[in-house]
Coordinates of C-alpha atoms and ligand atoms in Angstrom, one line a residue:
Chain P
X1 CA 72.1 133.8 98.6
X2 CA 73.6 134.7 101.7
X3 CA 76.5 133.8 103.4
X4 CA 75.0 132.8 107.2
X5 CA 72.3 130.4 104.7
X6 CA 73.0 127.0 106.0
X7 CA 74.3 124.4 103.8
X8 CA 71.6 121.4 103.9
X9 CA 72.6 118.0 104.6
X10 CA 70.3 114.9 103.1
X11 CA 71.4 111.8 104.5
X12 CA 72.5 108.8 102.7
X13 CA 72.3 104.8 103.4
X14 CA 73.2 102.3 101.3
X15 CA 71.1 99.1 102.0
X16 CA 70.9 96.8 98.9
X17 CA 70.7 93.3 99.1
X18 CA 73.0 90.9 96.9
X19 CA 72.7 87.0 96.6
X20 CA 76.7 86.2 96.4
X21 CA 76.5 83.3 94.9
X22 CA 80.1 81.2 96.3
X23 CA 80.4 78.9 92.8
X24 CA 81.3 75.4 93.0
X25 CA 85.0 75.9 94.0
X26 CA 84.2 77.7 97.3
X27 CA 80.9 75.6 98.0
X28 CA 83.1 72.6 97.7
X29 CA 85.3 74.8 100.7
X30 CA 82.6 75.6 102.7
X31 CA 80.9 72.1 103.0
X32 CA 84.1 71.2 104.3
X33 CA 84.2 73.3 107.0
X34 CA 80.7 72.5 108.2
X35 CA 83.2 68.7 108.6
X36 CA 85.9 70.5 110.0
X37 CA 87.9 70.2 107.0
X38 CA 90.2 72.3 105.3
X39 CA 90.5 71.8 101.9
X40 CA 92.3 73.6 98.9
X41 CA 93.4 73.1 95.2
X42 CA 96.4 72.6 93.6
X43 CA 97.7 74.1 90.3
X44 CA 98.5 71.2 88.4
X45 CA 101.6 73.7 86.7
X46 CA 103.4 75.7 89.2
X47 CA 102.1 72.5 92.1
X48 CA 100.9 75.8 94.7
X49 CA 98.6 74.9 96.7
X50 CA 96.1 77.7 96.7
X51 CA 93.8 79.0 100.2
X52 CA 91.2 79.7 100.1
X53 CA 90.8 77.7 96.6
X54 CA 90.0 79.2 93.4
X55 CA 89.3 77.8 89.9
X56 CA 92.4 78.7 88.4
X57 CA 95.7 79.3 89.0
X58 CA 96.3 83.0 88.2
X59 CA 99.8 82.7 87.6
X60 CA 99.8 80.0 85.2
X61 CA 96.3 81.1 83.8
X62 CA 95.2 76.8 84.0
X63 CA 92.3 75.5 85.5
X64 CA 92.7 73.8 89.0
X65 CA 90.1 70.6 89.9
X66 CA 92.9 68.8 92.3
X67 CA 91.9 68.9 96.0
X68 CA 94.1 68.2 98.7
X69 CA 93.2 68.6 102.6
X70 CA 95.4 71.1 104.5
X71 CA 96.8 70.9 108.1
X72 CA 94.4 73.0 111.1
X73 CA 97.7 74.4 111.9
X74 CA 99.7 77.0 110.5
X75 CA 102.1 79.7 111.2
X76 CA 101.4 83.9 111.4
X77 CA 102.9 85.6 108.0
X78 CA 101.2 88.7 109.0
X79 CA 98.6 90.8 111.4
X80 CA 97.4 93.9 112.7
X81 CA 95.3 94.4 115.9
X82 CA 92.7 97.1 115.0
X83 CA 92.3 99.4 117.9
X84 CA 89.8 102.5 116.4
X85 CA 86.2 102.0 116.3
X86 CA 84.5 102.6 112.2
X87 CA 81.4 102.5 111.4
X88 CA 80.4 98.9 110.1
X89 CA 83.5 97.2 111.2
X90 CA 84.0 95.1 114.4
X91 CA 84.6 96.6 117.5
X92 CA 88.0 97.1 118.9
X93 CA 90.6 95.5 119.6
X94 CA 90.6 93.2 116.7
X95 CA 93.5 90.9 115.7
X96 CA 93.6 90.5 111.8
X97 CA 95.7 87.7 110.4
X98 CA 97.4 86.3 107.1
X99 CA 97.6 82.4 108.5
X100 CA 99.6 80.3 106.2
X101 CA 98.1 76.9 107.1
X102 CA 100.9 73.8 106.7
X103 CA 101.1 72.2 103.2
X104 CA 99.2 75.5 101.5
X105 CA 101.6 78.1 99.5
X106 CA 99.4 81.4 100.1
X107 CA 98.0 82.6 103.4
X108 CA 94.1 81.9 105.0
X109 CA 92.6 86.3 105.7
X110 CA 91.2 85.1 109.3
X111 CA 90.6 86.3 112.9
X112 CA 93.2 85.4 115.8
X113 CA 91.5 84.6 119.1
X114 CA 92.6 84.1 122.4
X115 CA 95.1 86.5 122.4
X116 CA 96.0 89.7 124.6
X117 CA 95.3 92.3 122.5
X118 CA 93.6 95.0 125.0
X119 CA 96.9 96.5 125.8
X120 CA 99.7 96.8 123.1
X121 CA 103.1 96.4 124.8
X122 CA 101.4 93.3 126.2
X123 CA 99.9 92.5 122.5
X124 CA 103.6 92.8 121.3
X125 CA 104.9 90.5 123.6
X126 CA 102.4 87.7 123.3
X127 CA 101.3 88.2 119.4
X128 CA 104.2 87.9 116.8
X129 CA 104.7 87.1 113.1
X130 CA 106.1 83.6 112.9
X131 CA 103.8 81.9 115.6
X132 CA 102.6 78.6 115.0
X133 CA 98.7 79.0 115.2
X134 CA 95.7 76.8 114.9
X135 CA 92.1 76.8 113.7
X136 CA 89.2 76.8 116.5
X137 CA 85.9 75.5 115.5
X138 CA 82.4 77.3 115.8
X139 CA 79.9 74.6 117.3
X140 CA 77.1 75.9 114.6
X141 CA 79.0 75.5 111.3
X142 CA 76.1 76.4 108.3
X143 CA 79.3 76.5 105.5
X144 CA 81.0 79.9 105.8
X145 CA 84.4 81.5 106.5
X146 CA 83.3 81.7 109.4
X147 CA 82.7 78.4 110.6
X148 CA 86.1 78.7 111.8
X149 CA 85.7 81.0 114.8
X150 CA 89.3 82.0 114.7
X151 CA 92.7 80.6 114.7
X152 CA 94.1 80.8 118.5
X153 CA 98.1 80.3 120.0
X154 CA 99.6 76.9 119.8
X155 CA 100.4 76.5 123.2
Chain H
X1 CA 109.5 105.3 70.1
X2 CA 106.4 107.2 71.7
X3 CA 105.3 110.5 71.5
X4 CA 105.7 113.1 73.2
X5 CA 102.8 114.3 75.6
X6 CA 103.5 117.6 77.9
X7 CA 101.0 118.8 81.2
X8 CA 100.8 122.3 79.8
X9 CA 98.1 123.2 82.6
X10 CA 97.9 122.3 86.8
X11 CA 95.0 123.0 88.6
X12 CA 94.6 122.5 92.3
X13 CA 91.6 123.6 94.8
X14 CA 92.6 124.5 98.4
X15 CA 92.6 121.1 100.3
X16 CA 90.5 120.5 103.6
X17 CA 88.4 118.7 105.9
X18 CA 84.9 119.6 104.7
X19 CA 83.3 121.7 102.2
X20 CA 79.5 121.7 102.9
X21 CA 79.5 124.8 100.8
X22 CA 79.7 122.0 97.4
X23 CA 78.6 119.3 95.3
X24 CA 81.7 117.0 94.8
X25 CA 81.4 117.4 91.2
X26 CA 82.7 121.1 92.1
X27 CA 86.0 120.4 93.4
X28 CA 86.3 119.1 89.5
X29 CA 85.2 121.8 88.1
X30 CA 87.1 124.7 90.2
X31 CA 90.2 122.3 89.5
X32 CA 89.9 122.2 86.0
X33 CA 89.1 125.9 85.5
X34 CA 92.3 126.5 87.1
X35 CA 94.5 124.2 85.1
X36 CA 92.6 126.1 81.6
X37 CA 93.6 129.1 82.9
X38 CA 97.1 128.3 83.7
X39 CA 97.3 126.4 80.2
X40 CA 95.8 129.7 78.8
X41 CA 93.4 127.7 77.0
X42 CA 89.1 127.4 77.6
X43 CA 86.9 124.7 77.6
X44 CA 86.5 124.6 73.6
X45 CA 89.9 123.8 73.4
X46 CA 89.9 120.3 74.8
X47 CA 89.3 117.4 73.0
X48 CA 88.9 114.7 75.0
X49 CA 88.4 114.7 79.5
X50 CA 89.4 112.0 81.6
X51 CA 87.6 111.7 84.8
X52 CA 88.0 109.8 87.9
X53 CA 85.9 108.9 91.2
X54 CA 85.3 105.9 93.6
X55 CA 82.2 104.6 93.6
X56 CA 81.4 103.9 97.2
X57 CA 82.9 106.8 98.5
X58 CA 81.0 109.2 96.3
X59 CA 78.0 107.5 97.2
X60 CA 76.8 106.8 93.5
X61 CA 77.5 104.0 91.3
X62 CA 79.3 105.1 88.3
X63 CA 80.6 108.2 90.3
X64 CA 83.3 108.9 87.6
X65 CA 80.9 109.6 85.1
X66 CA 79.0 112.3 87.0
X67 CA 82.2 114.8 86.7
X68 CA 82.7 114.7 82.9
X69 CA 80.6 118.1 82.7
X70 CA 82.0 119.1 85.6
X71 CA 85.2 118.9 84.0
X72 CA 84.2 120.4 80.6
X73 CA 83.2 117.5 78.7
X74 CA 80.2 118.5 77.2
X75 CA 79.6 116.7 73.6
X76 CA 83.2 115.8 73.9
X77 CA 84.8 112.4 73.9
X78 CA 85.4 111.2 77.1
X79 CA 86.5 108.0 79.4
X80 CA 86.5 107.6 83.3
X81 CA 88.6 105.4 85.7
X82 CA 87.1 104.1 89.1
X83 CA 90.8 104.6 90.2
X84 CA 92.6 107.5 91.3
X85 CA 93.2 110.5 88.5
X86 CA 96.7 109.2 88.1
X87 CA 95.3 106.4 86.3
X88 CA 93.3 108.8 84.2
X89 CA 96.6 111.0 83.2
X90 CA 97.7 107.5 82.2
X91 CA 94.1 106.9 80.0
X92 CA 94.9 110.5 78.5
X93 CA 98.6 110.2 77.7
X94 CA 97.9 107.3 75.3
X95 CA 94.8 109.2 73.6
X96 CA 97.1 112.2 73.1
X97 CA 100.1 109.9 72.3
X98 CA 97.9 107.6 69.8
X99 CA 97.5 110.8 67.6
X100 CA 93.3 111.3 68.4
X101 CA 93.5 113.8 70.3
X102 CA 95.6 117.4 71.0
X103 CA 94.1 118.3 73.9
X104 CA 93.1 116.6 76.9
X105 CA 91.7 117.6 80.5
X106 CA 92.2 114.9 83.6
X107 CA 90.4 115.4 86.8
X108 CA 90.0 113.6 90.1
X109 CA 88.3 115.2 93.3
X110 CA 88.4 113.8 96.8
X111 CA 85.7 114.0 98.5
X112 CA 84.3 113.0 102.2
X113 CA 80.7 112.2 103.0
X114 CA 81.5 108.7 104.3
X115 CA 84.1 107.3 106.5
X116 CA 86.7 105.9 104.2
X117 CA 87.5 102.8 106.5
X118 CA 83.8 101.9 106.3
X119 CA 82.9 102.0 102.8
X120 CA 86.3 100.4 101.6
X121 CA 85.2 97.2 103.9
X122 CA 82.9 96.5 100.6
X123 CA 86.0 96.5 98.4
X124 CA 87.0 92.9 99.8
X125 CA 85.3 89.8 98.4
X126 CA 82.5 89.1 100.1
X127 CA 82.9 85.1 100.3
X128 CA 86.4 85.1 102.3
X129 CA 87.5 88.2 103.5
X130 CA 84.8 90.8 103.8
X131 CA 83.1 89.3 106.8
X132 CA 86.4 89.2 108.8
X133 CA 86.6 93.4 109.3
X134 CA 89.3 93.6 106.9
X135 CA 89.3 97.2 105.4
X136 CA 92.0 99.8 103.7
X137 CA 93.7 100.9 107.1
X138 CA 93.7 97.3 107.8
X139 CA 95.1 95.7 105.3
X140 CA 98.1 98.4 104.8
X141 CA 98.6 97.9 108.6
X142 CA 99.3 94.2 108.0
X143 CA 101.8 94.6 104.8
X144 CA 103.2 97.3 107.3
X145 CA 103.7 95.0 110.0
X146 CA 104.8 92.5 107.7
X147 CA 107.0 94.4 106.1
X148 CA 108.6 96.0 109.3
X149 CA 108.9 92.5 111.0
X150 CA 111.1 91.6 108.4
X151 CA 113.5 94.1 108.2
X152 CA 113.4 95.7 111.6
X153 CA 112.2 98.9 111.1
X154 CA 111.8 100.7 114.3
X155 CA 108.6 102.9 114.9
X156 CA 111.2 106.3 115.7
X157 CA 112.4 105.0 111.5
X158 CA 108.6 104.7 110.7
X159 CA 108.5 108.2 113.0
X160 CA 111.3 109.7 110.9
X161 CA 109.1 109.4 107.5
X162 CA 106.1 111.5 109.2
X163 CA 108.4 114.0 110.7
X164 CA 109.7 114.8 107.1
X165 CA 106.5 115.3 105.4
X166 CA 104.8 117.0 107.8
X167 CA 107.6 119.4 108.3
X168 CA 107.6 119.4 104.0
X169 CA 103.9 120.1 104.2
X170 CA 104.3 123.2 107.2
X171 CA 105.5 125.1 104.1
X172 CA 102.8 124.1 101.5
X173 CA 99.9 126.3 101.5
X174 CA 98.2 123.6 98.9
X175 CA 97.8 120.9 101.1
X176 CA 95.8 119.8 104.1
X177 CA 97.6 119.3 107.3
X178 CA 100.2 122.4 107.3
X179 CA 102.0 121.6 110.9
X180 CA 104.8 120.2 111.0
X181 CA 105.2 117.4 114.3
X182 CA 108.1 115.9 116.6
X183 CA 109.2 112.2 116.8
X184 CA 107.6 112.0 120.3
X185 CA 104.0 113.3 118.5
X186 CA 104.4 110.5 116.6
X187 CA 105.4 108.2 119.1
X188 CA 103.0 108.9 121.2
X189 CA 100.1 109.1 119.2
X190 CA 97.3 106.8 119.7
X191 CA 97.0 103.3 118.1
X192 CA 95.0 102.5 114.8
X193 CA 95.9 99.5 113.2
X194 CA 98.6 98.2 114.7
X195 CA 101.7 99.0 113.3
X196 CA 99.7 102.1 112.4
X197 CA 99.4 105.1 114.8
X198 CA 97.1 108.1 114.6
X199 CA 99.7 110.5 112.7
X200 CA 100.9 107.4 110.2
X201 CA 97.5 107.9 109.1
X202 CA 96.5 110.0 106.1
X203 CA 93.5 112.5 106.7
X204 CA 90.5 112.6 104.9
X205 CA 90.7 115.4 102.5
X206 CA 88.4 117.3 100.1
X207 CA 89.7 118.8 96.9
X208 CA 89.9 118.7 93.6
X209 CA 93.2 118.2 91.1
X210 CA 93.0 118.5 87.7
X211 CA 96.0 118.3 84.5
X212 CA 95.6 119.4 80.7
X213 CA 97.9 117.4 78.6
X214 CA 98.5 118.3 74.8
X215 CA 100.4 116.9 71.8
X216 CA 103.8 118.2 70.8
X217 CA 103.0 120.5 68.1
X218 CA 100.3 122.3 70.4
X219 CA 102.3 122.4 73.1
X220 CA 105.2 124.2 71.1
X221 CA 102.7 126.4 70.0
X222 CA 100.4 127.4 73.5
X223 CA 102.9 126.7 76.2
X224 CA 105.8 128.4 77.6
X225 CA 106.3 126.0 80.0
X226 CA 106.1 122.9 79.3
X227 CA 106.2 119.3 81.5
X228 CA 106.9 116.7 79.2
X229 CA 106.0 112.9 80.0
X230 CA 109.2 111.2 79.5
X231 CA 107.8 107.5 81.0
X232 CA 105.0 106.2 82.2
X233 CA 104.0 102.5 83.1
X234 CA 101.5 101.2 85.4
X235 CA 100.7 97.8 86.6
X236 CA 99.0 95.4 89.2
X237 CA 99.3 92.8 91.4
X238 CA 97.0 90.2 92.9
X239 CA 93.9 91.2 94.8
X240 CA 94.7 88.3 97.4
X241 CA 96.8 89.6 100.1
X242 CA 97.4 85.9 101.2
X243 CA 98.9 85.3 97.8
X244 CA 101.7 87.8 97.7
X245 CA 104.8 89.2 98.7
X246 CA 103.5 91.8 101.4
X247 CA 107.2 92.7 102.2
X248 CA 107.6 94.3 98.7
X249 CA 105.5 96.3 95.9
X250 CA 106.0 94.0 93.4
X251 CA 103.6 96.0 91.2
X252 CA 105.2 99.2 91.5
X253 CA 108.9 97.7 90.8
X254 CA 107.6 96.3 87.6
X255 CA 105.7 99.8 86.5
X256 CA 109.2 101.4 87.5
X257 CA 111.2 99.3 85.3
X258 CA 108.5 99.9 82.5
X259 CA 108.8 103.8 83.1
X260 CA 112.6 104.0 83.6
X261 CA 113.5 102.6 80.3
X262 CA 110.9 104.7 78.2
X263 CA 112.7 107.4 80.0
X264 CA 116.4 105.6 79.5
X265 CA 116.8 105.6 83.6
X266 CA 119.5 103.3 84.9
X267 CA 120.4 104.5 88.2
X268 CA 117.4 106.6 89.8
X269 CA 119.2 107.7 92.4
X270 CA 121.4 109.9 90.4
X271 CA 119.0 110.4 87.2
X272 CA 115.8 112.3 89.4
X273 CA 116.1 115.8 91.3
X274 CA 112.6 114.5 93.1
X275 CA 110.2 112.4 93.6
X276 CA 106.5 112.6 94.5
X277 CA 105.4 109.0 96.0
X278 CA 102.0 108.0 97.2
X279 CA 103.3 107.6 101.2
X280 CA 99.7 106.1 102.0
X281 CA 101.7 105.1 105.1
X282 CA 105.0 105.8 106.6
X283 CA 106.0 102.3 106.0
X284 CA 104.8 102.3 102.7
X285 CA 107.0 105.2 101.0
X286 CA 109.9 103.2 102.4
X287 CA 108.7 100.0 100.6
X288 CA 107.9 102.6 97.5
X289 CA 112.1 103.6 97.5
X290 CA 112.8 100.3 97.4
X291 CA 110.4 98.8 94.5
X292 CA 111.7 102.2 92.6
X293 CA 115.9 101.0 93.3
X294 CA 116.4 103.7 95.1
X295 CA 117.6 101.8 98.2
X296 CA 118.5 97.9 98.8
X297 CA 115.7 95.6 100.1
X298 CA 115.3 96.3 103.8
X299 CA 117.5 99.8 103.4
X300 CA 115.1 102.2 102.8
X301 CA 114.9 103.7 106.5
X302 CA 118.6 104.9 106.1
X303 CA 117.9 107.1 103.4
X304 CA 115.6 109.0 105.6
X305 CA 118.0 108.7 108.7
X306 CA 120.6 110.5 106.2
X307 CA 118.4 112.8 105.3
X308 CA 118.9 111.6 101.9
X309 CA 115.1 112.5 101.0
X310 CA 114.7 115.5 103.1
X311 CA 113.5 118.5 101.3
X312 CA 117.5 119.8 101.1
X313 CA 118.8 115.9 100.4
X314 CA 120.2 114.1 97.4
X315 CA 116.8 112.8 96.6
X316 CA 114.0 115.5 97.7
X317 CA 111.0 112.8 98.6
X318 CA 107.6 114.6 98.9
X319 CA 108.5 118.2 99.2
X320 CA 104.9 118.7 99.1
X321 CA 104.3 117.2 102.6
X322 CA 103.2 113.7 100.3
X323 CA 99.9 112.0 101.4
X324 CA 99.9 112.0 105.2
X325 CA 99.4 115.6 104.5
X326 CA 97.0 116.1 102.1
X327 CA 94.7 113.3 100.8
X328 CA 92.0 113.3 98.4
X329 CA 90.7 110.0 98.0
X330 CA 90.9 109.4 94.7
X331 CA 92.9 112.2 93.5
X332 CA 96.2 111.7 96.6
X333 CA 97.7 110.2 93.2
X334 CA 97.1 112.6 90.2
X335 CA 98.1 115.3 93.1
X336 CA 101.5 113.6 93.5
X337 CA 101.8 114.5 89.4
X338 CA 100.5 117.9 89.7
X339 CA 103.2 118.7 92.8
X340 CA 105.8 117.1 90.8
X341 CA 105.5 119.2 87.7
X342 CA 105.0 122.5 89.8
X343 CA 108.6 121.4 91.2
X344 CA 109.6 121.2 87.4
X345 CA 108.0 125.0 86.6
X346 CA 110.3 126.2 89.3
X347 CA 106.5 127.3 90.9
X348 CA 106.5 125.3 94.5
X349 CA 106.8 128.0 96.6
X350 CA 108.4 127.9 99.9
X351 CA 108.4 124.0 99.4
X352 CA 110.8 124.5 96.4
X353 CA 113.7 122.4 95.7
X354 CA 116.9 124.2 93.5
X355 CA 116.7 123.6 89.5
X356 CA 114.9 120.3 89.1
X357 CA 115.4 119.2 85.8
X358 CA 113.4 115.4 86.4
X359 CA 111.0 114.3 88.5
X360 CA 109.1 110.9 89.6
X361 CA 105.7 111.1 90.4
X362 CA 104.2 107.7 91.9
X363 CA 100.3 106.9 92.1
X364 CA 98.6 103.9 93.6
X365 CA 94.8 103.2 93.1
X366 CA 94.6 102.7 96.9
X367 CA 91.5 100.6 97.8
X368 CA 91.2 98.5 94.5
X369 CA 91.9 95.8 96.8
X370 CA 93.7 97.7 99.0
X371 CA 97.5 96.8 99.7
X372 CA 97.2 94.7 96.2
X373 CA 97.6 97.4 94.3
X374 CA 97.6 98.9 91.1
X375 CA 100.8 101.8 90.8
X376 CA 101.3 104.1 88.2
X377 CA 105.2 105.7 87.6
X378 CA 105.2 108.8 86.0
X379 CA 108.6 110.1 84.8
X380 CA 108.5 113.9 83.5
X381 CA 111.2 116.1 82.7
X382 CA 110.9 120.0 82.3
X383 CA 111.2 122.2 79.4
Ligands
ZN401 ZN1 100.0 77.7 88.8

């Protein structure tokens, strides 16, 4: 074994296909949104209303089977606008948000659109925790997340 | 109450950005040589090994598994952890503490054949979040941002945390990235995820750490210099980022409080000499000094402003140069442990701080669900 001996790479893919099955809770979540509805449960203990639903409450450890319709609006609790390019993500700039939509208790993962996000001092000016936001529709909905296309500025 | 449990060995490889030269299994096994020869013990002597590994970034299922020979484990008992190695100290602390075992080798490698960013996408749940381009950058970069928005901290305080470690790890011939940087690198450094900037960022580091642990009565009889475990706690928090508190680590707080009164901590502050914290981010070893009481919600930043946590400070944070410098997937944690209790044996090096009689060493199993977290607290004293 010598030292100039080159070390020999063997690439590596991982390509397996699942069936993710979505259960009843978050089929029930997803017809809705092919209606443009947005729908959650509600912990019949602690009264959160939970988004995106669930089956239980994981606080009170009870099962949840009361739905209640939320508002298309809600305000920004958190985000970050990705600006590197990885492998197998979107490309950049993308605006990543925690949306707490009015009348639920926890916060919607989802995209913001229609936002300045190319250049940051501009970004900063226009994008800010606290903003009211709302939901923007995909034409195609087939019962997905991402039937919403994004949520977008309240003007 | 407990027992007592010692790290009578440490073992560290060289950390860096590529090591074509090995098998990741290897970094395991060149850590856990080490840590038997600076126990003074060999592989017949252990009892039980404690591995760790991440599944996706190994690029096997069951990657944990694959190191237990590695790590001498041979026809011995032995457990693994998806999670980082600080997990598995915890596994082996209550198999030594139980009264099973005597002797016990941990080991966690970090290892880098795939982009981290891309392969923790797949840690979100595949229904609600995973299609969105959420990933572990990502989602720290929005408790950041969240957590930043509400207290107003500036990115020159956010600056201030990297300018400290990085200077810490200058002096550390152990860990990765040994060059210290200026505010205005920092400043100017590109854009990630926004709060995030290019030198808030971790790197990507290859390595292996390993830790023998042993019962009292062997440790009284095979080590000099003995580390003893004086608290330990661990404990987690939702996977949902929508459902928590992003602005604090509510998991770590409550493995604190669990660790600090097994070690009969009141005041923190005063009680440690140092602490090792897993500063994934900048932003997130200030929300770390808060969930551990060492500064008021929203205060942490002026502990660093102070100088409070610099290397010469009332509260040495990361003397080691902490994450930012040196990061072994997988093992940044268990690392944080091994730095701690070098600080302990008075054998840090340049990086040393004066007579440490008690240290804090924090872990966080980073991408099991990514800023939900699982956080281990690790209170040793030395002997
Ligand atoms: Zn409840």
């Amino acid at each position: 074994m010598t030292q100039e001996e080159e070390n020999i790479i063997v690439p590596g893919r991982w390509d397996l296909p699942f069936r993710h099955t979505a259960g009843r809770i978050a089929s029930h979540f997803f017809h809705a949104l092919v209606e443009k509805r947005i729908i959650a449960t509600r912990c019949p203990r602690c009264r959160r209303v939970l988004m995106p639903p669930r089956p239980f409450c994981e606080r009170c450890f009870v099962p949840l089977d009361e739905w209640v319709e939320v508002k298309q609006q809600g305000t920004l609790e958190a985000f970050t606008v990705c600006y590197a390019r990885f492998t197998g993500l979107p490309d950049p700039p993308y605006c990543l948000a925690l949306v707490k939509l009015d009348g639920a208790d926890t916060a919607l993962n989802h995209l913001l659109g229609e936002a300045e996000l190319e250049d940051v001092e501009r970004m900063k000016e226009t994008v800010r925790i606290g903003m009211r936001v709302e939901a923007v529709w995909r034409d195609e909905r087939e019962g997905g997340i991402q039937d919403i296309k994004y949520f977008r500025p309240l003007a | 109450m407990s027992a007592k449990v010692a790290i009578v060995g440490i073992g560290q490889t060289a950390l860096r950005t590529s090591a074509d030269d090995r098998i990741y299994h290897e970094h395991d096994y060149e850590a856990a040589r080490l840590a038997l020869a600076d126990a003074g013990l060999d592989r017949g002597d252990v009892d039980t090994v404690i591995c760790s590994g991440w599944d996706a970034v190994d690029g096997r299922t069951i990657s944990d598994m694959h190191t237990a020979m590695s790590s001498g484990g041979y026809l011995k008992d032995s457990s693994h952890v998806g999670e980082d190695g600080i997990m598995a100290l915890a596994y082996a602390y209550m198999r030594i503490a139980a009264g099973l075992f005597d002797v016990a080798m941990v080991t966690a490698h970090g290892h880098a054949e795939s982009s981290f960013e891309t392969v923790s996408n797949v840690v979100f749940d595949p229904l609600f979040v995973r299609p969105l381009g959420q990933s572990h950058l990502v989602s720290l970069a929005l408790q950041a941002n969240a957590y930043a928005h509400r207290y107003g901290v500036s990115d020159e305080q956010a600056a201030g945390v990297v300018v400290k470690n990085r200077g810490n790890g200058a002096v550390n011939p152990r860990t990765h990235l040994r060059s210290s940087v200026t505010p205005e690198d920092v400043l100017s450094s590109d854009p990630v995820c926004y709060p995030l900037r290019a030198l808030h960022c971790p790197p990507q580091s290859v390595g292996g750490v390993a830790l023998v642990l042993c019962s009292e009565e062997m440790t009284r009889r095979i080590s000099e210099k003995p580390v003893w475990v004086t608290g330990i706690a661990w404990a987690i928090d939702s996977y949902d980022l929508g459902s928590k508190d992003l602005t604090s680590l509510s998991s770590l707080s409550s493995a604190a409080q669990k660790a600090y009164g097994m070690a009969g901590i009141s005041d923190p502050l005063r009680a440690l000499d140092l602490a090792e914290l897993h500063d994934i981010t900048p932003f997130h070893e200030l929300l770390a000094y808060e969930a551990l009481g060492l500064a008021p919600e929203g205060g942490a930043s002026r502990l660093v402003e102070a100088g409070d946590t610099a290397r010469g400070g009332r509260l040495p944070v990361n003397p080691s140069g902490g994450v930012v410098c040196g990061n072994p997937y997988g093992a940044a944690g268990l690392l944080r442990a091994a730095e701690a209790a070098l600080q302990l044996r008075g054998e840090a090096g340049q990086g040393q701080v004066p007579g440490p009689e008690r240290a804090l060493a924090h872990g966080m199993s980073a991408p099991s669900g990514a800023a939900a977290r699982t956080d281990c607290v690790v209170i040793m004293e030395g002997g």
